[in-house]
């Protein structure tokens, strides 16, 4: 332990002390035979609060959301065998979205590894493809240093989940304990500051641009670079768009914001992205849901500047002209400094003409929907949610149509308020995400936007919410279909709704009440706002709002798979 004498501790005690040294106040987990010594030590202290979930998948999701909403490392604890395999979906979800996490997994005793012991699985082998790194601790003398490395690797460079697999006998043995004050790894030295020469080239391109565009992703959120991004946009007056993962990285209510881009992005964001002549990409990865078909994307010539902490992400899908590797916040600071020092600014006349074109695209009002409908429109629910919460809530979502409507209609002005699974697209995350966020921000308004299919995948976590008195508001956009599946079947599969209809749904009001929560069913548009107001007025209660919505509503705009950004299907 830093600053004190060396002492003899058991492996389980060492793990708990390491968590305390890292400043971890919450971990999410589920006990089992291989981790009972760890749970015994957790019981003996009160600095690290353990949250008992009802399924290991939810433990990892909740820890993931805790990290997303706080800029801390999330921590989950699961047992060996099925405990680990149940956690894989959560680990893969965090990996795809670059979330800093440490997952502590139990393992059978070292002498039994490889002998098909009870509840044994090859944790290192199974998790290798979906972690930033993983460790199997075979010597108790390596335990403290391994955990220190795990937290360091998880949080630095491009963040990600790190698994530490700990055999049961290691947790029972004793050894000297001293927690390292710092860590240096010869094979792992992520770059922080961008190359000055490359930044100089970027500045030159930006100041010469006639039709500039700033495209930012989750890296701006993870790199805590929102303030620098806002400063840059204010300085040069360029249009800005966010990916699904980047929402809140730039204020959605700012006039420079064109909305989300990509498959379900706005017409103006996609058209500006397609027709710009200089593109500044910050902490984004040009994935398939963002730029559509790369061949179509390159039909329009443009110069691309790409800032990212991970060199492997640069020119991976799209060849760029000026790569800048480094922490996005640090690079943006230097970019701003050099722009301020440069003589003259962007071409004002060209920029004015570009904005005129953008406003014409914006005038298409691509997010319009039928506001006179006698059936509840899901977009209307999200708009009212935004109004009732004054745009200041933490919003988690599951995956599907409701996720896209939340992204389109809730205007996120702050980072770390939008918590969703972008890369893996994991149904079932919404409720455990909301749990993790509420644990991290006990006084905040937290709403989970979900659908009747997604919510049932981790519905048992309503029990966890009851145990820890989590006053979540669950906004269920219930259209009795797997909505996004149905939409694709309508557009591309001849209206053959194969297995997308949910014809055996529970009574969600009674289900919520059976867990000890409040349930509300809303089926008229006039009742949407009053129901939301009543729900958020119940500050101590979890309220499940079951909104019966239009079954035929689709998410627009939409870029069909394999098409280009300007080949959008509009309303």
Coordinates of C-alpha atoms in Angstrom, one line a residue:
X1 CA 0.0 0.0 0.0
X2 CA 1.4 3.4 -0.9
X3 CA 2.7 5.4 2.0
X4 CA 2.7 2.6 4.6
X5 CA 4.6 -0.4 5.7
X6 CA 4.4 -3.8 3.9
X7 CA 1.9 -6.2 5.5
X8 CA 0.8 -9.8 5.0
X9 CA -2.7 -10.2 3.5
X10 CA -4.7 -12.9 1.8
X11 CA -5.3 -12.7 -1.9
X12 CA -9.0 -11.7 -1.2
X13 CA -7.9 -9.0 1.1
X14 CA -5.4 -7.7 -1.5
X15 CA -8.1 -7.4 -4.1
X16 CA -10.3 -5.4 -1.9
X17 CA -7.4 -3.2 -0.8
X18 CA -6.5 -2.6 -4.4
X19 CA -10.0 -1.5 -5.2
X20 CA -9.9 0.9 -2.2
X21 CA -6.5 2.3 -3.4
X22 CA -8.0 2.9 -6.8
X23 CA -10.8 4.9 -5.3
X24 CA -13.5 2.5 -6.4
X25 CA -16.7 3.1 -4.5
X26 CA -19.1 0.7 -6.3
X27 CA -18.7 -2.7 -7.9
X28 CA -21.4 -4.8 -9.5
X29 CA -21.5 -8.5 -9.2
X30 CA -23.0 -11.9 -8.4
X31 CA -21.4 -14.4 -6.0
X32 CA -20.4 -18.0 -6.6
X33 CA -18.0 -20.7 -5.3
X34 CA -14.8 -19.4 -6.8
X35 CA -15.2 -15.9 -5.4
X36 CA -16.5 -16.5 -1.9
X37 CA -13.3 -15.4 -0.2
X38 CA -13.6 -12.1 -2.1
X39 CA -17.2 -11.7 -1.0
X40 CA -16.2 -12.4 2.6
X41 CA -13.7 -9.6 2.5
X42 CA -16.2 -7.2 0.8
X43 CA -18.5 -8.0 3.7
X44 CA -15.9 -6.9 6.3
X45 CA -15.5 -3.4 4.9
X46 CA -17.7 -0.5 3.8
X47 CA -15.5 1.6 1.5
X48 CA -16.4 -0.4 -1.6
X49 CA -20.1 -0.9 -2.0
X50 CA -21.2 -4.1 -3.7
X51 CA -24.4 -4.0 -5.8
X52 CA -26.0 -7.4 -6.2
X53 CA -27.5 -7.8 -9.6
X54 CA -29.8 -10.8 -10.7
X55 CA -27.7 -11.8 -13.8
X56 CA -24.0 -11.4 -14.5
X57 CA -24.7 -9.7 -17.8
X58 CA -26.4 -6.9 -15.9
X59 CA -23.4 -6.6 -13.6
X60 CA -21.1 -5.8 -16.5
X61 CA -23.7 -3.5 -18.2
X62 CA -24.2 -1.6 -14.9
X63 CA -20.5 -1.2 -14.3
X64 CA -20.1 -0.1 -18.0
X65 CA -22.8 2.7 -17.6
X66 CA -21.2 3.7 -14.3
X67 CA -18.0 4.3 -16.2
X68 CA -19.7 6.0 -19.2
X69 CA -21.5 8.5 -16.9
X70 CA -18.6 9.3 -14.6
X71 CA -15.2 9.0 -16.3
X72 CA -14.2 6.5 -13.7
X73 CA -13.2 2.8 -14.3
X74 CA -16.2 0.5 -13.9
X75 CA -15.7 -2.7 -12.0
X76 CA -17.6 -6.0 -12.1
X77 CA -17.1 -9.2 -10.2
X78 CA -18.3 -12.6 -11.3
X79 CA -17.6 -16.2 -10.5
X80 CA -16.0 -18.8 -12.7
X81 CA -17.6 -20.9 -15.5
X82 CA -21.2 -19.7 -16.2
X83 CA -20.5 -16.5 -14.3
X84 CA -17.9 -15.6 -16.8
X85 CA -19.8 -16.8 -19.9
X86 CA -22.9 -14.8 -18.7
X87 CA -20.7 -11.7 -18.5
X88 CA -19.3 -12.0 -22.1
X89 CA -22.1 -10.0 -23.7
X90 CA -21.4 -7.1 -21.3
X91 CA -17.7 -7.3 -21.9
X92 CA -18.1 -7.3 -25.6
X93 CA -20.5 -4.4 -25.4
X94 CA -17.9 -2.3 -23.5
X95 CA -15.1 -3.4 -25.8
X96 CA -16.9 -2.2 -28.9
X97 CA -17.6 1.2 -27.3
X98 CA -14.1 1.6 -25.7
X99 CA -15.3 1.8 -22.1
X100 CA -12.7 1.6 -19.3
X101 CA -13.6 -1.4 -17.1
X102 CA -12.0 -4.0 -14.9
X103 CA -13.8 -7.3 -14.7
X104 CA -12.7 -9.6 -11.9
X105 CA -13.5 -13.2 -12.6
X106 CA -13.2 -16.2 -10.3
X107 CA -11.4 -19.3 -11.5
X108 CA -11.0 -22.8 -10.2
X109 CA -7.9 -23.5 -8.1
X110 CA -4.6 -23.4 -10.0
X111 CA -4.0 -27.2 -9.6
X112 CA -7.4 -27.9 -11.2
X113 CA -7.0 -25.6 -14.2
X114 CA -7.2 -27.7 -17.4
X115 CA -8.8 -30.6 -15.7
X116 CA -12.5 -29.8 -16.5
X117 CA -13.2 -29.0 -12.9
X118 CA -16.6 -28.0 -11.7
X119 CA -17.5 -24.5 -13.1
X120 CA -14.3 -24.2 -15.1
X121 CA -13.9 -22.5 -18.4
X122 CA -10.9 -20.9 -20.2
X123 CA -11.7 -17.3 -19.3
X124 CA -8.5 -15.9 -20.9
X125 CA -9.2 -17.8 -24.2
X126 CA -12.9 -16.9 -24.3
X127 CA -12.5 -13.2 -23.5
X128 CA -9.4 -12.6 -25.6
X129 CA -11.3 -11.3 -28.7
X130 CA -13.4 -8.8 -26.8
X131 CA -11.0 -7.3 -24.2
X132 CA -8.3 -4.7 -24.4
X133 CA -6.2 -7.1 -22.3
X134 CA -6.6 -10.0 -19.9
X135 CA -4.6 -11.7 -17.1
X136 CA -4.6 -15.0 -15.4
X137 CA -3.0 -14.6 -11.9
X138 CA -0.9 -17.8 -11.2
X139 CA 1.2 -16.4 -8.3
X140 CA -0.2 -14.4 -5.4
X141 CA 2.9 -12.2 -5.4
X142 CA 1.8 -10.9 -8.8
X143 CA -1.8 -10.1 -7.7
X144 CA -1.5 -6.4 -6.6
X145 CA 0.8 -5.4 -9.5
X146 CA -1.6 -7.2 -12.0
X147 CA -4.6 -5.3 -10.7
X148 CA -2.6 -2.0 -10.9
X149 CA -1.8 -2.8 -14.5
X150 CA -5.4 -3.7 -15.2
X151 CA -6.7 -0.3 -14.1
X152 CA -3.9 1.5 -15.9
X153 CA -4.5 -0.3 -19.2
X154 CA -8.3 0.1 -18.9
X155 CA -8.2 3.9 -18.5
X156 CA -5.3 5.0 -20.7
X157 CA -4.9 5.3 -24.4
X158 CA -8.0 4.0 -26.1
X159 CA -9.9 2.8 -23.1
X160 CA -11.4 -0.7 -22.9
X161 CA -12.3 -3.6 -20.6
X162 CA -9.6 -5.6 -18.9
X163 CA -10.3 -9.0 -17.4
X164 CA -8.3 -10.3 -14.3
X165 CA -8.9 -14.0 -13.8
X166 CA -8.2 -15.1 -10.2
X167 CA -8.0 -18.7 -9.1
X168 CA -9.8 -19.5 -5.8
X169 CA -6.6 -20.7 -4.1
X170 CA -4.9 -17.4 -4.9
X171 CA -7.6 -15.6 -2.9
X172 CA -6.9 -17.7 0.1
X173 CA -3.1 -17.6 0.2
X174 CA -1.2 -14.9 2.0
X175 CA 1.7 -12.7 0.9
X176 CA 3.3 -9.3 1.5
X177 CA 1.1 -6.4 0.2
X178 CA 2.2 -3.1 -1.1
X179 CA 0.2 -1.3 -3.8
X180 CA 2.4 0.3 -6.5
X181 CA 2.2 4.1 -6.5
X182 CA 2.6 4.2 -10.3
X183 CA 3.1 1.8 -13.2
X184 CA 5.4 1.7 -16.2
X185 CA 5.0 -0.9 -18.9
X186 CA 7.7 -1.0 -21.5
X187 CA 5.4 -2.6 -24.1
X188 CA 2.5 -0.2 -23.5
X189 CA 3.1 3.6 -23.9
X190 CA 0.1 5.3 -25.5
X191 CA 0.7 8.6 -27.3
X192 CA -0.9 11.6 -25.6
X193 CA 0.3 14.7 -27.4
X194 CA -0.2 15.0 -31.2
X195 CA 2.7 15.7 -33.6
X196 CA 3.1 19.5 -34.0
X197 CA 3.9 19.2 -37.7
X198 CA 0.8 17.2 -38.4
X199 CA -1.4 19.7 -36.4
X200 CA 0.2 22.5 -38.5
X201 CA -0.9 20.7 -41.7
X202 CA -4.4 20.3 -40.3
X203 CA -4.6 24.0 -39.5
X204 CA -3.6 25.0 -43.0
X205 CA -6.2 22.7 -44.5
X206 CA -8.9 24.0 -42.2
X207 CA -8.2 27.7 -42.9
X208 CA -8.2 27.0 -46.6
X209 CA -11.5 25.1 -46.6
X210 CA -14.5 26.4 -48.6
X211 CA -17.0 23.7 -47.4
X212 CA -15.7 22.5 -44.0
X213 CA -17.2 19.9 -41.7
X214 CA -16.4 18.7 -38.2
X215 CA -17.4 15.1 -37.5
X216 CA -17.0 13.9 -34.0
X217 CA -17.5 10.6 -32.2
X218 CA -17.3 8.9 -28.8
X219 CA -13.7 9.8 -28.5
X220 CA -14.7 13.4 -27.6
X221 CA -16.8 12.0 -24.7
X222 CA -14.2 9.5 -23.5
X223 CA -11.4 12.1 -23.9
X224 CA -13.3 14.7 -21.9
X225 CA -12.8 17.1 -24.9
X226 CA -16.2 18.6 -25.1
X227 CA -15.1 22.1 -23.9
X228 CA -12.2 22.1 -26.4
X229 CA -14.6 21.1 -29.3
X230 CA -17.1 23.8 -28.4
X231 CA -14.2 26.3 -28.3
X232 CA -13.0 25.3 -31.7
X233 CA -16.4 25.5 -33.3
X234 CA -17.0 29.0 -31.8
X235 CA -13.6 30.1 -33.0
X236 CA -14.0 29.1 -36.6
X237 CA -17.7 28.8 -37.1
X238 CA -17.8 25.5 -38.9
X239 CA -20.8 23.1 -38.9
X240 CA -20.5 20.1 -36.5
X241 CA -22.1 16.7 -36.4
X242 CA -21.9 13.9 -33.8
X243 CA -22.2 10.1 -34.2
X244 CA -24.6 8.1 -32.1
X245 CA -21.8 7.6 -29.5
X246 CA -20.7 11.3 -29.7
X247 CA -24.1 12.8 -28.8
X248 CA -23.6 15.5 -26.1
X249 CA -20.0 16.0 -27.1
X250 CA -21.2 19.2 -28.7
X251 CA -24.4 21.0 -27.5
X252 CA -27.4 19.9 -29.6
X253 CA -29.1 23.2 -29.1
X254 CA -26.2 25.2 -30.7
X255 CA -27.0 26.5 -34.2
X256 CA -23.7 25.0 -35.5
X257 CA -25.0 21.5 -34.7
X258 CA -26.5 19.7 -37.7
X259 CA -27.8 16.7 -35.7
X260 CA -26.6 13.2 -35.7
X261 CA -25.3 11.7 -38.9
X262 CA -25.3 8.2 -40.4
X263 CA -27.9 5.6 -41.1
X264 CA -30.6 7.4 -39.2
X265 CA -28.9 10.8 -39.2
X266 CA -30.4 14.1 -40.3
X267 CA -30.6 15.1 -44.0
X268 CA -28.5 18.2 -43.4
X269 CA -25.7 16.3 -41.5
X270 CA -25.4 13.6 -44.1
X271 CA -25.5 15.9 -47.0
X272 CA -22.9 18.2 -45.4
X273 CA -20.7 15.2 -44.6
X274 CA -21.0 14.0 -48.2
X275 CA -20.3 17.4 -49.9
X276 CA -17.7 19.0 -47.7
X277 CA -14.3 19.7 -49.1
X278 CA -12.3 19.5 -45.8
X279 CA -13.4 17.0 -43.1
X280 CA -12.1 17.2 -39.5
X281 CA -12.8 13.8 -37.8
X282 CA -12.3 13.8 -34.1
X283 CA -12.5 10.6 -32.0
X284 CA -14.6 8.8 -34.6
X285 CA -14.0 5.7 -36.7
X286 CA -15.9 6.1 -40.0
X287 CA -17.9 2.9 -39.3
X288 CA -20.5 1.4 -41.6
X289 CA -23.5 3.0 -39.9
X290 CA -21.9 6.4 -40.2
X291 CA -20.6 6.8 -43.8
X292 CA -22.6 4.1 -45.5
X293 CA -20.9 2.7 -48.6
X294 CA -17.2 3.9 -48.7
X295 CA -17.2 3.9 -52.5
X296 CA -20.1 6.3 -52.5
X297 CA -18.5 8.4 -49.8
X298 CA -15.4 8.9 -52.0
X299 CA -17.4 9.9 -55.1
X300 CA -17.0 13.4 -53.7
X301 CA -13.3 14.5 -53.3
X302 CA -12.4 15.9 -49.9
X303 CA -9.3 16.3 -47.7
X304 CA -9.6 14.4 -44.4
X305 CA -7.9 15.2 -41.1
X306 CA -8.3 12.4 -38.5
X307 CA -7.5 12.9 -34.8
X308 CA -7.6 9.8 -32.6
X309 CA -5.8 8.3 -29.6
X310 CA -5.7 4.9 -31.4
X311 CA -3.4 4.8 -34.4
X312 CA -5.1 1.5 -35.5
X313 CA -8.3 3.4 -36.1
X314 CA -6.8 5.9 -38.5
X315 CA -7.1 4.9 -42.2
X316 CA -8.8 1.6 -41.1
X317 CA -11.9 2.1 -43.2
X318 CA -11.3 5.4 -44.9
X319 CA -7.9 6.7 -46.2
X320 CA -7.1 10.0 -44.6
X321 CA -4.8 12.9 -45.6
X322 CA -3.6 14.2 -42.3
X323 CA -3.5 11.7 -39.4
X324 CA -2.9 13.1 -35.9
X325 CA -2.4 10.5 -33.1
X326 CA -3.0 11.7 -29.6
X327 CA -5.4 12.5 -26.8
X328 CA -8.2 14.4 -28.6
X329 CA -8.4 17.1 -25.9
X330 CA -4.7 17.8 -26.0
X331 CA -4.7 17.8 -29.8
X332 CA -7.7 20.2 -30.0
X333 CA -6.0 22.6 -27.5
X334 CA -2.9 22.8 -29.8
X335 CA -5.1 23.1 -32.9
X336 CA -6.9 26.0 -31.3
X337 CA -3.6 27.6 -30.3
X338 CA -2.2 27.4 -33.8
X339 CA -5.5 28.7 -35.4
X340 CA -5.5 31.7 -33.0
X341 CA -1.8 32.4 -33.8
X342 CA -2.4 32.1 -37.6
X343 CA -2.8 35.2 -39.7
X344 CA -6.3 35.5 -41.0
X345 CA -9.1 33.0 -40.5
X346 CA -11.4 30.9 -42.6
X347 CA -12.7 32.2 -45.9
X348 CA -15.8 34.1 -44.6
X349 CA -17.6 34.4 -48.0
X350 CA -17.1 30.8 -48.8
X351 CA -18.3 29.8 -45.3
X352 CA -21.4 32.0 -45.6
X353 CA -22.3 30.4 -48.9
X354 CA -21.7 26.9 -47.4
X355 CA -24.1 27.8 -44.5
X356 CA -26.7 29.0 -46.9
X357 CA -26.6 25.6 -48.6
X358 CA -26.7 23.8 -45.2
X359 CA -29.8 25.8 -44.2
X360 CA -31.5 24.8 -47.4
X361 CA -30.9 21.1 -46.5
X362 CA -32.0 21.8 -42.9
X363 CA -35.3 23.3 -44.3
X364 CA -36.3 19.8 -45.5
X365 CA -37.4 19.1 -41.8
X366 CA -36.4 15.5 -42.1
X367 CA -37.6 14.6 -38.6
X368 CA -41.2 15.7 -39.2
X369 CA -44.0 13.2 -38.2
X370 CA -47.8 13.3 -37.9
X371 CA -48.5 15.3 -34.8
X372 CA -52.3 15.0 -35.3
X373 CA -52.4 11.2 -34.9
X374 CA -54.9 9.8 -32.5
X375 CA -52.4 7.0 -31.7
X376 CA -49.3 7.9 -29.7
X377 CA -46.3 8.6 -31.9
X378 CA -43.0 7.5 -30.3
X379 CA -41.3 10.7 -31.4
X380 CA -43.9 12.6 -29.4
X381 CA -43.1 10.7 -26.3
X382 CA -39.4 11.6 -26.6
X383 CA -40.1 15.2 -27.2
X384 CA -42.3 15.4 -24.1
X385 CA -39.6 13.5 -22.1
X386 CA -37.1 16.2 -23.2
X387 CA -39.5 19.0 -22.1
X388 CA -40.5 17.4 -18.8
X389 CA -36.9 16.8 -17.8
X390 CA -35.8 20.1 -19.2
X391 CA -33.1 18.3 -21.2
X392 CA -31.1 17.6 -18.1
X393 CA -31.7 13.9 -17.5
X394 CA -29.4 11.0 -18.0
X395 CA -31.0 8.9 -20.8
X396 CA -30.2 5.3 -21.2
X397 CA -31.6 3.2 -24.1
X398 CA -31.9 -0.3 -25.3
X399 CA -31.4 -1.1 -29.0
X400 CA -33.8 -0.6 -31.8
X401 CA -36.2 2.1 -33.1
X402 CA -36.7 3.6 -29.7
X403 CA -32.9 4.1 -29.5
X404 CA -32.8 6.0 -32.7
X405 CA -35.8 8.2 -31.8
X406 CA -34.2 9.0 -28.4
X407 CA -31.0 10.0 -30.3
X408 CA -32.9 12.1 -32.8
X409 CA -35.4 13.9 -30.5
X410 CA -33.6 14.3 -27.1
X411 CA -31.3 17.3 -27.4
X412 CA -28.2 16.4 -25.4
X413 CA -26.2 19.5 -24.5
X414 CA -23.9 17.8 -22.1
X415 CA -21.5 14.9 -22.4
X416 CA -22.0 11.6 -20.6
X417 CA -25.8 12.0 -20.4
X418 CA -26.6 9.6 -23.3
X419 CA -25.8 6.0 -22.4
X420 CA -26.4 3.4 -25.1
X421 CA -24.8 0.5 -26.9
X422 CA -23.5 1.8 -30.2
X423 CA -20.9 -0.7 -31.5
X424 CA -22.4 -4.0 -30.5
X425 CA -26.0 -3.0 -30.4
X426 CA -26.9 -5.0 -27.4
X427 CA -30.6 -5.5 -26.6
X428 CA -31.2 -5.6 -22.8
X429 CA -28.7 -3.0 -21.8
X430 CA -31.1 -0.2 -21.0
X431 CA -32.3 -1.2 -17.5
X432 CA -28.9 -2.2 -16.1
X433 CA -27.4 0.9 -17.7
X434 CA -29.9 3.0 -15.8
X435 CA -29.0 1.2 -12.6
X436 CA -25.3 1.9 -13.0
X437 CA -26.0 5.6 -13.8
X438 CA -28.4 6.0 -10.8
X439 CA -25.8 4.5 -8.5
X440 CA -23.2 6.9 -9.8
X441 CA -25.6 9.9 -9.6
X442 CA -28.1 9.2 -6.9
X443 CA -29.8 12.6 -7.1
X444 CA -30.1 12.8 -10.8
X445 CA -33.1 12.2 -13.1
X446 CA -32.4 8.9 -14.9
X447 CA -34.7 7.6 -17.6
X448 CA -34.4 4.4 -19.6
X449 CA -36.0 4.6 -23.1
X450 CA -36.8 1.0 -24.1
X451 CA -39.0 -1.3 -26.1
X452 CA -41.2 -4.2 -25.2
X453 CA -38.7 -6.7 -26.7
X454 CA -35.5 -5.2 -25.3
X455 CA -36.8 -4.7 -21.7
X456 CA -37.6 -8.4 -21.3
X457 CA -34.0 -9.4 -21.8
X458 CA -32.9 -8.1 -18.4
X459 CA -36.3 -7.6 -16.8
X460 CA -35.2 -9.4 -13.7
X461 CA -33.1 -6.4 -12.7
X462 CA -36.4 -4.8 -11.5
X463 CA -35.6 -6.8 -8.4
X464 CA -32.2 -5.2 -8.1
X465 CA -33.9 -1.8 -8.4
X466 CA -36.2 -2.7 -5.6
X467 CA -33.4 -3.8 -3.3
X468 CA -31.4 -0.6 -3.8
X469 CA -34.4 1.7 -4.0
X470 CA -33.4 3.1 -7.5
X471 CA -36.1 5.6 -8.6
X472 CA -35.7 5.0 -12.3
X473 CA -38.2 6.0 -14.9
X474 CA -38.7 3.4 -17.6
X475 CA -40.2 4.8 -20.8
X476 CA -41.4 1.7 -22.8
X477 CA -42.3 2.6 -26.4
X478 CA -44.5 -0.4 -26.8
X479 CA -45.4 -1.1 -30.5
X480 CA -45.9 -4.9 -30.0
X481 CA -43.1 -5.6 -32.5
X482 CA -39.4 -5.9 -32.6
X483 CA -39.6 -2.5 -34.2
X484 CA -36.3 -2.2 -36.1
X485 CA -36.5 -5.8 -37.3
X486 CA -40.1 -5.1 -38.5
X487 CA -38.9 -1.9 -40.3
X488 CA -36.2 -3.8 -42.2
X489 CA -38.7 -6.6 -43.1
X490 CA -41.1 -4.0 -44.4
X491 CA -38.5 -2.2 -46.5
X492 CA -36.3 -5.1 -47.7
X493 CA -38.2 -8.4 -47.2
X494 CA -41.5 -7.9 -48.8
X495 CA -43.5 -7.2 -45.6
X496 CA -42.8 -10.7 -44.4
X497 CA -42.7 -10.2 -40.7
X498 CA -40.9 -13.3 -39.7
X499 CA -40.8 -13.7 -35.9
X500 CA -40.8 -10.0 -35.3
X501 CA -44.3 -9.8 -33.8
X502 CA -44.5 -10.0 -30.0
X503 CA -47.9 -11.7 -29.5
X504 CA -47.4 -12.9 -25.9
X505 CA -46.5 -9.8 -24.0
X506 CA -46.9 -9.5 -20.2
X507 CA -49.1 -6.8 -18.6
X508 CA -46.2 -4.5 -17.9
X509 CA -48.1 -2.5 -15.3
X510 CA -48.9 -5.6 -13.2
X511 CA -45.3 -6.9 -13.8
X512 CA -43.8 -3.7 -12.4
X513 CA -46.2 -3.8 -9.5
X514 CA -45.3 -7.4 -8.7
X515 CA -41.7 -6.2 -8.2
X516 CA -42.9 -3.5 -5.9
X517 CA -42.8 -0.6 -8.3
X518 CA -45.3 1.7 -9.9
X519 CA -46.8 0.8 -13.3
X520 CA -48.7 3.2 -15.7
X521 CA -50.2 2.4 -19.0
X522 CA -50.7 5.3 -21.5
X523 CA -52.6 4.9 -24.7
X524 CA -53.7 8.5 -25.6
X525 CA -51.5 11.3 -26.8
X526 CA -53.2 13.7 -24.5
X527 CA -52.0 11.6 -21.5
X528 CA -48.4 11.5 -22.4
X529 CA -47.2 14.7 -20.8
X530 CA -49.3 14.3 -17.6
X531 CA -48.0 10.8 -17.1
X532 CA -44.4 11.8 -17.5
X533 CA -44.9 14.7 -15.1
X534 CA -46.5 12.4 -12.5
X535 CA -43.7 9.9 -12.9
X536 CA -40.9 12.3 -12.4
X537 CA -42.7 13.9 -9.5
X538 CA -42.5 10.5 -7.7
X539 CA -38.9 11.1 -6.8
X540 CA -38.5 7.9 -4.7
X541 CA -40.3 5.5 -6.9
X542 CA -39.3 3.4 -9.9
X543 CA -42.1 4.1 -12.5
X544 CA -42.7 1.8 -15.5
X545 CA -44.5 3.9 -18.2
X546 CA -46.0 1.6 -20.8
X547 CA -46.7 3.8 -23.8
X548 CA -48.9 2.0 -26.4
X549 CA -47.5 3.5 -29.7
X550 CA -48.2 3.3 -33.4
X551 CA -47.2 -0.1 -34.7
X552 CA -46.5 1.2 -38.2
X553 CA -44.2 4.1 -37.4
X554 CA -40.7 3.9 -38.9
X555 CA -37.4 5.7 -38.2
X556 CA -36.6 8.3 -40.8
X557 CA -34.3 9.3 -42.5
X558 CA -32.8 6.0 -43.3
X559 CA -29.7 5.1 -45.4
X560 CA -30.3 1.5 -46.6
X561 CA -27.5 -0.9 -46.1
X562 CA -24.9 -0.7 -48.9
X563 CA -26.1 2.7 -50.0
X564 CA -24.4 6.1 -49.7
X565 CA -25.0 9.0 -47.3
X566 CA -27.0 11.0 -49.8
X567 CA -29.2 8.1 -50.8
X568 CA -31.5 8.5 -47.8
X569 CA -35.1 7.3 -47.6
X570 CA -37.1 10.3 -46.2
X571 CA -40.6 10.4 -44.8

